[in-house]
Coordinates of N, CA and C in Angstrom, one line a residue:
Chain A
X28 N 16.3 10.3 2.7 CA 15.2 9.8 3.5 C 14.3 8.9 2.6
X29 N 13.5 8.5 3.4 CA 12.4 7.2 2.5 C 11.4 8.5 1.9
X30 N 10.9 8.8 0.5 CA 10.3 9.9 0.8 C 10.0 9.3 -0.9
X31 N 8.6 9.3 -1.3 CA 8.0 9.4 -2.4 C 6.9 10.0 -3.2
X32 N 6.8 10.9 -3.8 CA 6.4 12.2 -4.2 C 5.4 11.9 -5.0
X33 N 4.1 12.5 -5.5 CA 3.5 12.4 -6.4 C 2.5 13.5 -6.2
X34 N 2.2 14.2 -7.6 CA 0.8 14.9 -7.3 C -0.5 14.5 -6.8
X35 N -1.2 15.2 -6.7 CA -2.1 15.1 -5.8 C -3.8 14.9 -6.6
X36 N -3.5 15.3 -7.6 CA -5.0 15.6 -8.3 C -4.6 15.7 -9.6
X37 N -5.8 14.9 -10.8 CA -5.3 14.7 -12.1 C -6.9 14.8 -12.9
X38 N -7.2 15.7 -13.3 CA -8.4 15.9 -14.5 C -8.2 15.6 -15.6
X39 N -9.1 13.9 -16.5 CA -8.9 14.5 -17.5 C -10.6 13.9 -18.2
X40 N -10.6 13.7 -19.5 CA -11.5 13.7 -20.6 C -12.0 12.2 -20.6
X41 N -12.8 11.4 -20.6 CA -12.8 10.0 -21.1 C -12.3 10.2 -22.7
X42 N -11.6 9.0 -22.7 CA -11.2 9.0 -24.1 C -9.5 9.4 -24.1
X43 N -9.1 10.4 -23.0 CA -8.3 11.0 -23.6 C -6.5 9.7 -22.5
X44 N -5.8 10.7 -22.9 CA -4.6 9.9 -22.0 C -4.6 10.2 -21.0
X45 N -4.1 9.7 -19.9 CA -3.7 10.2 -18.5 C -2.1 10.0 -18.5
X46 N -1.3 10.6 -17.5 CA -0.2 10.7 -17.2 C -0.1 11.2 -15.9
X47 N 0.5 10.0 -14.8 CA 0.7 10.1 -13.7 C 2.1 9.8 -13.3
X48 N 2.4 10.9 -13.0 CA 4.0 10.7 -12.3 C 4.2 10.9 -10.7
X49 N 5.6 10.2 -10.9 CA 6.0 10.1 -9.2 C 7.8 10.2 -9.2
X50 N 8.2 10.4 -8.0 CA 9.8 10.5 -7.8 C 9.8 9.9 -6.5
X51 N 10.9 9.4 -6.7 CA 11.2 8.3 -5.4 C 12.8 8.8 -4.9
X52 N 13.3 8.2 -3.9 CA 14.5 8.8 -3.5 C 15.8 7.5 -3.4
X53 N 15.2 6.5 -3.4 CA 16.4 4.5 -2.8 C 16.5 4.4 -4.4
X54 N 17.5 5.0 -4.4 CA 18.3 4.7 -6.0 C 18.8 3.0 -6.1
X55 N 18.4 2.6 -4.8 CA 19.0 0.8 -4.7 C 17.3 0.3 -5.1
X56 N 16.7 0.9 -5.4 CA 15.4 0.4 -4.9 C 15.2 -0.5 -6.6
X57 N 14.8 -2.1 -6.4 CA 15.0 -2.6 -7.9 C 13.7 -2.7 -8.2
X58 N 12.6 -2.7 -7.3 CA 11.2 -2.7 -8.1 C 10.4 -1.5 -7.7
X59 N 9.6 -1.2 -8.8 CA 9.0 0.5 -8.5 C 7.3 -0.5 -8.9
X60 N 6.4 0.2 -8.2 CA 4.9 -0.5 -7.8 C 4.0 0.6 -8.6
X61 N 2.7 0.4 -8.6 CA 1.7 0.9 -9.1 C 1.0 0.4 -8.9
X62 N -0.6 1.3 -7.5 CA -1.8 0.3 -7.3 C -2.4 1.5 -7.7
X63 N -3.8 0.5 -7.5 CA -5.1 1.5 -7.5 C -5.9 1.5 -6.2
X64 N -6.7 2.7 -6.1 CA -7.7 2.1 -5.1 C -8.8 3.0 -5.1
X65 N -9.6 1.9 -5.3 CA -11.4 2.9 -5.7 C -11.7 2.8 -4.2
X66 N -12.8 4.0 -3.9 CA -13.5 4.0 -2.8 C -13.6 3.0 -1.7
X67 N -13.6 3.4 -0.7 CA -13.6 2.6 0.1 C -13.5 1.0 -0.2
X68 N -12.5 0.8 -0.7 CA -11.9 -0.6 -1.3 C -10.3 -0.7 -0.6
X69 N -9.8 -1.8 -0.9 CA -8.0 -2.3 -0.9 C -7.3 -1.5 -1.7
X70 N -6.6 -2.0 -2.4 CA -5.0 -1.5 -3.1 C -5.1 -2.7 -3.5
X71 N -5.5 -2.2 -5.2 CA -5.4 -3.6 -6.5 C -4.0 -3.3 -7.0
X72 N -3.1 -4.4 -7.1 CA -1.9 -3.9 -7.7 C -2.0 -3.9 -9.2
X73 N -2.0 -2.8 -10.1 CA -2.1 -2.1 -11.4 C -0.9 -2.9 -12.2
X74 N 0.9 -2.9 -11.6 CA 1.6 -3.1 -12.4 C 2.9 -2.9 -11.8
X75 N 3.9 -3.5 -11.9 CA 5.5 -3.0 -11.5 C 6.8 -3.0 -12.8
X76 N 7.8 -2.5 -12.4 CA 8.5 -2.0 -13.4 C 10.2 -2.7 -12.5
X77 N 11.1 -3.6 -13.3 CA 12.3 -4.1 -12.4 C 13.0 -2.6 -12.8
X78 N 13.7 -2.3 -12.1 CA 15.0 -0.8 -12.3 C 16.0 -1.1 -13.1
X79 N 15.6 -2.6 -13.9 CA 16.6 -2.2 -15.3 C 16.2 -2.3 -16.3
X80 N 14.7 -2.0 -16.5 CA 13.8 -1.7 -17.6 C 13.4 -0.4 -17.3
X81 N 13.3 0.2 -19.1 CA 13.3 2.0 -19.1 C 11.7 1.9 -19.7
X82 N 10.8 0.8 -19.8 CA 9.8 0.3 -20.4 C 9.2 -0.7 -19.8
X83 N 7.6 -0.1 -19.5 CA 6.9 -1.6 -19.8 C 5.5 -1.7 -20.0
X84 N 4.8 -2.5 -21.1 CA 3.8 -1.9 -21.2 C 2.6 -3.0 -21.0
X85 N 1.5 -3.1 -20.7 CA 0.4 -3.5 -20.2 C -1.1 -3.1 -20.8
X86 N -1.4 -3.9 -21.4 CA -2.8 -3.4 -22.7 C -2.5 -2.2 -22.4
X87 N -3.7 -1.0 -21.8 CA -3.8 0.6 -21.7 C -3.3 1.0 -21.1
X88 N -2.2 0.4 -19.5 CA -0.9 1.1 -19.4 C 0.2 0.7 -20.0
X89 N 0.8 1.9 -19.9 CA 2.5 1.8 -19.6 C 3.0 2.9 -18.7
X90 N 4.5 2.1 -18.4 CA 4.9 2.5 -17.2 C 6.4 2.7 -17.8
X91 N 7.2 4.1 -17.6 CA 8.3 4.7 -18.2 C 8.9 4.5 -16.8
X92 N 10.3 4.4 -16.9 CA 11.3 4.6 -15.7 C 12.5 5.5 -16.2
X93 N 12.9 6.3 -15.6 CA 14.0 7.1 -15.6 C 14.8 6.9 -14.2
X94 N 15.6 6.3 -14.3 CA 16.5 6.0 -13.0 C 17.3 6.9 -12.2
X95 N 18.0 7.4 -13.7 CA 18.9 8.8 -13.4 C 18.3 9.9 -12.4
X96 N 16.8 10.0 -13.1 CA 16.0 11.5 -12.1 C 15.2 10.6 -11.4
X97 N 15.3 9.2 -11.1 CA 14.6 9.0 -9.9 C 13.0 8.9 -10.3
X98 N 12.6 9.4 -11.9 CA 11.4 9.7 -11.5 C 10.2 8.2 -12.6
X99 N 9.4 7.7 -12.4 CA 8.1 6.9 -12.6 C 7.1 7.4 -13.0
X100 N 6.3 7.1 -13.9 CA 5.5 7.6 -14.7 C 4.6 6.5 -15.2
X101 N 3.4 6.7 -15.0 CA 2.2 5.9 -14.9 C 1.0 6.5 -16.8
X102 N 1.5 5.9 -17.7 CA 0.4 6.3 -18.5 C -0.6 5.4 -18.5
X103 N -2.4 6.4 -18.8 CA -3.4 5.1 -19.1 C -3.9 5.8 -20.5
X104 N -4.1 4.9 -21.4 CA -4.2 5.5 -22.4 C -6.3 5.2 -22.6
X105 N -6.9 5.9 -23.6 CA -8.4 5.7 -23.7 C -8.9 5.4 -22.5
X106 N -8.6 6.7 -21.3 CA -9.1 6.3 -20.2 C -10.5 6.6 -19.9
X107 N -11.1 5.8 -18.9 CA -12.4 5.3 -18.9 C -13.2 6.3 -17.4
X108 N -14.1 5.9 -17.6 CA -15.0 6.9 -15.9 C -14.4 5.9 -15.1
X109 N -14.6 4.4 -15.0 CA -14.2 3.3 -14.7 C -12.8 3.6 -14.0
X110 N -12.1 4.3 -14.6 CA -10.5 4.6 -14.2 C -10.5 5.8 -13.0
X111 N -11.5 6.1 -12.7 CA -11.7 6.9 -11.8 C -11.0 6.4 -10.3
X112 N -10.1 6.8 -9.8 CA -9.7 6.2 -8.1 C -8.6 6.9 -8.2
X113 N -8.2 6.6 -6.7 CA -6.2 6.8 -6.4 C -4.9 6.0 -6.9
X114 N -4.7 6.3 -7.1 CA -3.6 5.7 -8.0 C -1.9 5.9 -6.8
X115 N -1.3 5.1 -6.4 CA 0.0 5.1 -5.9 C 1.3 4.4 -6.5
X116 N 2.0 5.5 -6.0 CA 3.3 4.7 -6.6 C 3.8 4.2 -5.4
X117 N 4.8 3.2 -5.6 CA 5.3 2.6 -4.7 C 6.8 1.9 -4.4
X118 N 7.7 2.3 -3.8 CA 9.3 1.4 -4.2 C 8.9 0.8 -2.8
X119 N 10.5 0.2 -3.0 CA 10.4 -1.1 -2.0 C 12.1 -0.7 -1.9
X120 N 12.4 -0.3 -0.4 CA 13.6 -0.1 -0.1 C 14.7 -0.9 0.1
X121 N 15.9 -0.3 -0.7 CA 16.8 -1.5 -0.7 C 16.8 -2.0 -2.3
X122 N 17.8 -3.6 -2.5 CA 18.3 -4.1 -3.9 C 17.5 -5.0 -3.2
X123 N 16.6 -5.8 -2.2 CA 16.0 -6.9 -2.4 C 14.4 -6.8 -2.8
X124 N 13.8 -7.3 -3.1 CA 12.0 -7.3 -3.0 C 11.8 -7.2 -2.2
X125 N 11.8 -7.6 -0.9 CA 11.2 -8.5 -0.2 C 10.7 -7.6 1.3
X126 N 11.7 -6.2 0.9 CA 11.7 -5.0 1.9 C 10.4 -4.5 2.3
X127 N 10.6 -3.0 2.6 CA 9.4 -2.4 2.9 C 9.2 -1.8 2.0
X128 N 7.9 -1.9 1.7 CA 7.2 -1.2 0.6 C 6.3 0.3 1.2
X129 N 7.3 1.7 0.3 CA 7.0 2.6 0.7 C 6.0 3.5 -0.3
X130 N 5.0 4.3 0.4 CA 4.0 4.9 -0.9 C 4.3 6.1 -1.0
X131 N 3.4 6.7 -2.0 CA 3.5 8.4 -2.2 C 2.3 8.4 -1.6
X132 N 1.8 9.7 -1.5 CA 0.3 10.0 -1.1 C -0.5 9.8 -1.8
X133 N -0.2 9.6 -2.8 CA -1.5 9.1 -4.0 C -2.2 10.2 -4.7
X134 N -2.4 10.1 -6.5 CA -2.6 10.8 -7.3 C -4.3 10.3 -7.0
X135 N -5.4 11.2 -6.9 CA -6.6 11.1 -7.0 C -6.6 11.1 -9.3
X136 N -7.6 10.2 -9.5 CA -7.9 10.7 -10.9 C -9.3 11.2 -11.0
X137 N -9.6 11.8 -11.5 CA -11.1 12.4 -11.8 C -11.3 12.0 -13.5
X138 N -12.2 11.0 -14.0 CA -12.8 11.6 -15.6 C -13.6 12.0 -15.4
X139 N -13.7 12.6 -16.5 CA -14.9 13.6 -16.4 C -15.5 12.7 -18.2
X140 N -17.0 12.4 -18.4 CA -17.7 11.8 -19.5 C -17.5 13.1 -20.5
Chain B
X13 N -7.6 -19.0 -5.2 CA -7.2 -18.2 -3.8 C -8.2 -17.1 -3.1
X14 N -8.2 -17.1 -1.7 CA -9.0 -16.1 -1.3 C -8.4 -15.0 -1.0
X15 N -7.2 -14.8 -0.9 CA -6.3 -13.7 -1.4 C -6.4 -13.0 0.5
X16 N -5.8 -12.3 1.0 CA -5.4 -11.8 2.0 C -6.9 -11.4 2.6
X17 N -7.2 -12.4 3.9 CA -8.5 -12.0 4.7 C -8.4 -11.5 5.9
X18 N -9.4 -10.1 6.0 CA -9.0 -9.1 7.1 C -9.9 -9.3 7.8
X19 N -10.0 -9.1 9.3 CA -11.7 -9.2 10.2 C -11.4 -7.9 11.5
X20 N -12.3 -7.6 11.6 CA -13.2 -7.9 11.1 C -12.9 -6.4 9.8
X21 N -14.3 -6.1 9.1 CA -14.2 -5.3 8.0 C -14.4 -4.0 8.7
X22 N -15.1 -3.8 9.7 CA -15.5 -2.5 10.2 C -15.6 -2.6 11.8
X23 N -14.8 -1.7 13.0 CA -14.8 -1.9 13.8 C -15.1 -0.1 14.6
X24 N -16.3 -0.3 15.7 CA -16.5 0.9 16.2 C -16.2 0.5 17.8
X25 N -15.5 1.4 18.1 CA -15.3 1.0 19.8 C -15.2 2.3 20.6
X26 N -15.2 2.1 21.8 CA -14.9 3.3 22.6 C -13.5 3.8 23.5
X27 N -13.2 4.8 22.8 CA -11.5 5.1 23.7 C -11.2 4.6 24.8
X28 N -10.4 3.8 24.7 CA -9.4 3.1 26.2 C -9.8 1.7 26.0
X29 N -10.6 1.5 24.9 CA -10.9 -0.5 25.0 C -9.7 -0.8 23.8
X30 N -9.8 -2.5 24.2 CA -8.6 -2.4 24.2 C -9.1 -2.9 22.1
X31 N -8.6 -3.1 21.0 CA -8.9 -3.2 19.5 C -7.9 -4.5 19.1
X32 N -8.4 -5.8 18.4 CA -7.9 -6.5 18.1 C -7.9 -6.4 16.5
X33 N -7.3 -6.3 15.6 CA -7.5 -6.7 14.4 C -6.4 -7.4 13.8
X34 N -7.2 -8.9 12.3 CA -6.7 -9.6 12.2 C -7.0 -10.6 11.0
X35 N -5.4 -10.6 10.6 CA -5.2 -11.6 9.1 C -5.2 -13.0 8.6
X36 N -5.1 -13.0 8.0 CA -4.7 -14.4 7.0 C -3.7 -14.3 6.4
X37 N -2.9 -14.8 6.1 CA -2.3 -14.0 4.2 C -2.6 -15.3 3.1
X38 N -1.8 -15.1 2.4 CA -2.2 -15.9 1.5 C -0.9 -17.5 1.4
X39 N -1.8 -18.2 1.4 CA -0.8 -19.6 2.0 C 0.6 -19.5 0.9
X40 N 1.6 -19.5 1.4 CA 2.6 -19.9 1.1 C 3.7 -18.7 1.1
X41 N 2.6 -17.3 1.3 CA 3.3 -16.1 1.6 C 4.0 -16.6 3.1
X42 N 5.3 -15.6 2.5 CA 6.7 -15.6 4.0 C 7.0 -14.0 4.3
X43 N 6.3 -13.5 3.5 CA 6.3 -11.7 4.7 C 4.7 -11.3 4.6
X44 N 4.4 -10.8 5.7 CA 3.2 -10.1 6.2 C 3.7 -8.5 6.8
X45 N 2.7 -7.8 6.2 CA 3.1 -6.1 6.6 C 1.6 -6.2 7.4
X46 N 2.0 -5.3 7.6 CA 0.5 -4.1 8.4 C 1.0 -2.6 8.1
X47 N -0.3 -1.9 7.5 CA -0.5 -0.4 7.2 C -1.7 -0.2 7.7
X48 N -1.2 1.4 8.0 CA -2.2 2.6 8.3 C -2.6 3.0 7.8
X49 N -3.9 3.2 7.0 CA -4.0 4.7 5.9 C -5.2 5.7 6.5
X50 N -4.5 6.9 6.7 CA -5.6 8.1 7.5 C -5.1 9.3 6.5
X51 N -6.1 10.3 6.0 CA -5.8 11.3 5.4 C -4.8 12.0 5.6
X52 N -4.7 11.9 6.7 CA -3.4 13.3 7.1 C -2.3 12.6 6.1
X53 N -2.0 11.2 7.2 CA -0.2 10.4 6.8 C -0.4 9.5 5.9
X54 N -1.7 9.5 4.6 CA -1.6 8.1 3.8 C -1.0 7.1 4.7
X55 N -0.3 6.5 3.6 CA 0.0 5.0 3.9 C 1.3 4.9 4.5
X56 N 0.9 4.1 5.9 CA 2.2 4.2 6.6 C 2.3 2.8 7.1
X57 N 3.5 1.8 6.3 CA 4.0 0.9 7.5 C 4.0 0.7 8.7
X58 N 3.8 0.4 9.6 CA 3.7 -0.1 10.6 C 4.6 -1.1 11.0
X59 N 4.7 -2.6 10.4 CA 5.6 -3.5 10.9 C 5.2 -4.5 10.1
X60 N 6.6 -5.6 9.5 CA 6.3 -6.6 8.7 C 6.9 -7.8 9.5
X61 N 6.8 -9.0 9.0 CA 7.4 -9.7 9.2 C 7.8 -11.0 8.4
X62 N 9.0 -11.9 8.3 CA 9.2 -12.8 7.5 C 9.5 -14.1 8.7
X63 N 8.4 -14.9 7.7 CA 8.7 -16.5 8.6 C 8.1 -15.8 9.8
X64 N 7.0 -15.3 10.1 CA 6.4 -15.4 11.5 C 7.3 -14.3 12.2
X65 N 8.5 -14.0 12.1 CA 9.6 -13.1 12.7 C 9.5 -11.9 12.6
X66 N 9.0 -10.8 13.2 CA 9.2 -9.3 13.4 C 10.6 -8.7 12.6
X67 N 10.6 -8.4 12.0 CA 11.9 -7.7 10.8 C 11.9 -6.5 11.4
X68 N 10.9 -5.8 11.1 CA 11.0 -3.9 11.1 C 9.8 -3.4 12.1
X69 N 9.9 -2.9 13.2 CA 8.8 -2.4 13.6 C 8.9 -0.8 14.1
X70 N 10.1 -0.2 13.4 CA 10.3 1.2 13.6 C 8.7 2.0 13.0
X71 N 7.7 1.1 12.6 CA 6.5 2.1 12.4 C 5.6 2.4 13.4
X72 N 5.5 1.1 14.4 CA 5.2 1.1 15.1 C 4.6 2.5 16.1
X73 N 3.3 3.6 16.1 CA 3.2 4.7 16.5 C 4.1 5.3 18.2
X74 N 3.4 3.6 18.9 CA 3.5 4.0 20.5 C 3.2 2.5 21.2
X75 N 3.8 2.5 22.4 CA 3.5 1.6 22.8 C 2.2 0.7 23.2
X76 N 1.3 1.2 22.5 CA -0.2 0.8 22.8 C -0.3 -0.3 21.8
X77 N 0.5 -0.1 20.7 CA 0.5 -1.0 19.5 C 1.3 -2.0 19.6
X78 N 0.8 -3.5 19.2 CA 1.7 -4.6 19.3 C 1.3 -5.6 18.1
X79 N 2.0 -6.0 17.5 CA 1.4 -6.9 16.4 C 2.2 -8.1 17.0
X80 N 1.6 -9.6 16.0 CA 1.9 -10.9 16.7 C 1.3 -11.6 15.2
X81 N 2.6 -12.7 15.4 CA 2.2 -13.7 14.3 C 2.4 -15.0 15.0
X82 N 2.0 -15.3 15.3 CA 2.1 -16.9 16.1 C 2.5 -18.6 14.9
X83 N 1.6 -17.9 14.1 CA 1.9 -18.7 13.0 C 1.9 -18.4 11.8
X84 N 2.5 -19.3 10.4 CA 2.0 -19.0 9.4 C 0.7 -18.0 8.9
X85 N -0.1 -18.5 9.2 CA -1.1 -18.4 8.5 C -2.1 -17.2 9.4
X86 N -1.4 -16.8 10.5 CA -2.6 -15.8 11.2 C -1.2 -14.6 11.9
X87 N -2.3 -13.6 11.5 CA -1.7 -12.1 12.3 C -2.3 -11.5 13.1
X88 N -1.9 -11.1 14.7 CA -3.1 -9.9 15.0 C -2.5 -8.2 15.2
X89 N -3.2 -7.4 14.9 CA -2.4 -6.4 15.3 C -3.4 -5.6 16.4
X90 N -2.6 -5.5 17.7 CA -3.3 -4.8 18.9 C -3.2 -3.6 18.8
X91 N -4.8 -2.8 20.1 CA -4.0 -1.2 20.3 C -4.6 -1.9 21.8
X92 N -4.1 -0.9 22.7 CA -4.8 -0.9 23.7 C -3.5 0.1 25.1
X93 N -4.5 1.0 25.1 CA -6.0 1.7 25.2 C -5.9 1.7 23.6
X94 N -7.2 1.7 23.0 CA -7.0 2.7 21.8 C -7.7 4.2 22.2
X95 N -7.5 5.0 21.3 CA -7.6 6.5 21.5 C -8.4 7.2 20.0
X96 N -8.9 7.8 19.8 CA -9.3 8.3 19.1 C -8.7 8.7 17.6
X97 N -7.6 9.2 17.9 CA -6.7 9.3 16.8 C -6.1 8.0 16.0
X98 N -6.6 6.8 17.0 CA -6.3 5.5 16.0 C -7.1 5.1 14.7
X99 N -8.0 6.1 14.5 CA -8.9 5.7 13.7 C -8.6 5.9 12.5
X100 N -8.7 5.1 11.8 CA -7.7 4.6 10.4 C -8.6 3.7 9.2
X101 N -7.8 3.2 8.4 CA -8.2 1.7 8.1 C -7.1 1.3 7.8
X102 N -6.8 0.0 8.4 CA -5.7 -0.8 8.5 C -5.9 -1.6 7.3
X103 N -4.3 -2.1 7.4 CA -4.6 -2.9 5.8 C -3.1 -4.3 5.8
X104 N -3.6 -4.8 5.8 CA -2.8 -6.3 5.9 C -2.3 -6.7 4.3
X105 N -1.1 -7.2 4.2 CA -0.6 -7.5 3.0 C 0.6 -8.6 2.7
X106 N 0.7 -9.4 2.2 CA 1.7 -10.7 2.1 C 2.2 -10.5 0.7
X107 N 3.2 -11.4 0.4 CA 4.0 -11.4 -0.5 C 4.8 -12.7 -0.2
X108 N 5.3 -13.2 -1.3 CA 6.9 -13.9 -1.1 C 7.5 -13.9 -2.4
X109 N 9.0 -14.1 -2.4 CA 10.0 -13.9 -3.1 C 9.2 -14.0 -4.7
X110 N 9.6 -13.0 -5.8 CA 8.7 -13.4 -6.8 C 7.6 -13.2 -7.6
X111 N 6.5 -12.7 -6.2 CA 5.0 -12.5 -6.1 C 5.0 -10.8 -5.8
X112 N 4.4 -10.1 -6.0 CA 3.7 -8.4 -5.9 C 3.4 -8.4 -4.4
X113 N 2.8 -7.9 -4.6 CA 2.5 -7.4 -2.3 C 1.0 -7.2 -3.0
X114 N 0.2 -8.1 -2.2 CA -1.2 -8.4 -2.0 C -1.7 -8.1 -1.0
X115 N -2.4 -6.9 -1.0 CA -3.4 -6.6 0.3 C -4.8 -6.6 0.9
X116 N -5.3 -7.1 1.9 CA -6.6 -7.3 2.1 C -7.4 -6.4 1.4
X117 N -8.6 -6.4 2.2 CA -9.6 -5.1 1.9 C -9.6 -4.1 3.1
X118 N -8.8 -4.4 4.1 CA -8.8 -3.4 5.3 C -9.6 -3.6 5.9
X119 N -9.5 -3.2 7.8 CA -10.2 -2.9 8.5 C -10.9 -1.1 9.0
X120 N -11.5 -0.9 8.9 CA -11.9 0.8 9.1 C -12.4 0.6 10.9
X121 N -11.5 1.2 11.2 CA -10.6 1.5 12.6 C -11.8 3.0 12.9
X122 N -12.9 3.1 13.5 CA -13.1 4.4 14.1 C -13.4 4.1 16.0
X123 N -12.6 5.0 16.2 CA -12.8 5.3 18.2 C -13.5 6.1 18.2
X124 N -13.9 6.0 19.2 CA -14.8 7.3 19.4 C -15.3 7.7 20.9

């Protein structure tokens, strides 16, 4: 099934790392997504990962892929109050881009100062 | 760029009227989506399309809902009746071959 998993709630420290993970199920699936979205706002796209990189990194993110378990992993490193919002992962069904882009429910982050 | 424009931003109406809401994408984008996002079901597809052409509209809830691209450059997506449980915020998004999926700022959908 189309079906993309992620926790729900993530506490951490300013200053400290975050680690947000997700599992997806379209093993065809060649690009894996990462937005954000603060309060009553859109969906900023954060970052994407092609499915034949096990790596990729982006000033204070990076983004780990494991293909084998399906599973995506969102680090923010020296994270900020600023970093505060929902955070989604996102594949896109199928080997083309161009498909449907499917979400998880989205990781709420909380810093706390 | 002005990047994907939604209208209106906030829309209140009353059950059984009929709700127009509606896009832009971004010039040179060749697929346009429409999403739902309500607490219960997050973010749910609805229907995209490439080149103005309807692809996928298995999101589509019920027959009340109809989307329309007439051209490049404009989308609308209908309800009608709308019903109370339509109330959402919708969210419009383009892309083409290459490019990330860029989404408006949403419309916030309350019936009432």
């Amino acid at each position: 099934g189309e079906d993309v998993e992620q926790s729900l709630f993530l506490s951490v420290r300013e200053g400290d790392s975050s680690v947000i993970n997700c599992t997806y199920t379209d093993s065809s699936s060649t690009y894996l997504y990462w937005y954000k979205q603060e309060p009553g706002a859109g969906l900023q796209l954060l970052t994407y990962i092609f499915s034949n990189m096990d790596m990729k990194q982006d000033q204070r993110l990076t983004v780990l892929l494991n293909k084998k378990d399906k599973h995506l992993s969102l680090r923010i490193a020296d994270t900020q109050t600023g970093d505060s919002a929902i955070y989604f992962c996102a594949e896109v069904l199928g080997s083309s881009n161009t498909g449907k882009l499917i979400f998880g429910q989205g990781t709420t982050l909380q810093v706390k100062p | 760029d002005a990047g994907v424009i939604q209208s209106p931003r906030h829309e209140v109406t009353e059950m059984g009227q009929e709700v127009t809401l509606r896009c832009k994408p971004i010039s040179g984008h060749d697929y346009l989506f429409w999403y739902r996002q309500t607490m219960m079901r997050g973010l749910e597809l609805l229907i995209y399309f490439n080149n103005n052409v309807p692809i996928d509209d298995s999101g589509m809830p019920e027959d009340r809902f109809s989307a329309k691209m007439p051209n490049a450059s404009f989308s609308t997506l209908k309800i009608q009746p709308s019903e109370p449980r339509d109330s959402a915020v919708y969210f419009c998004a383009s892309r083409t071959q290459g490019a990330g999926y860029t989404f408006g700022s949403g419309t916030r959908l309350t019936v009432v």
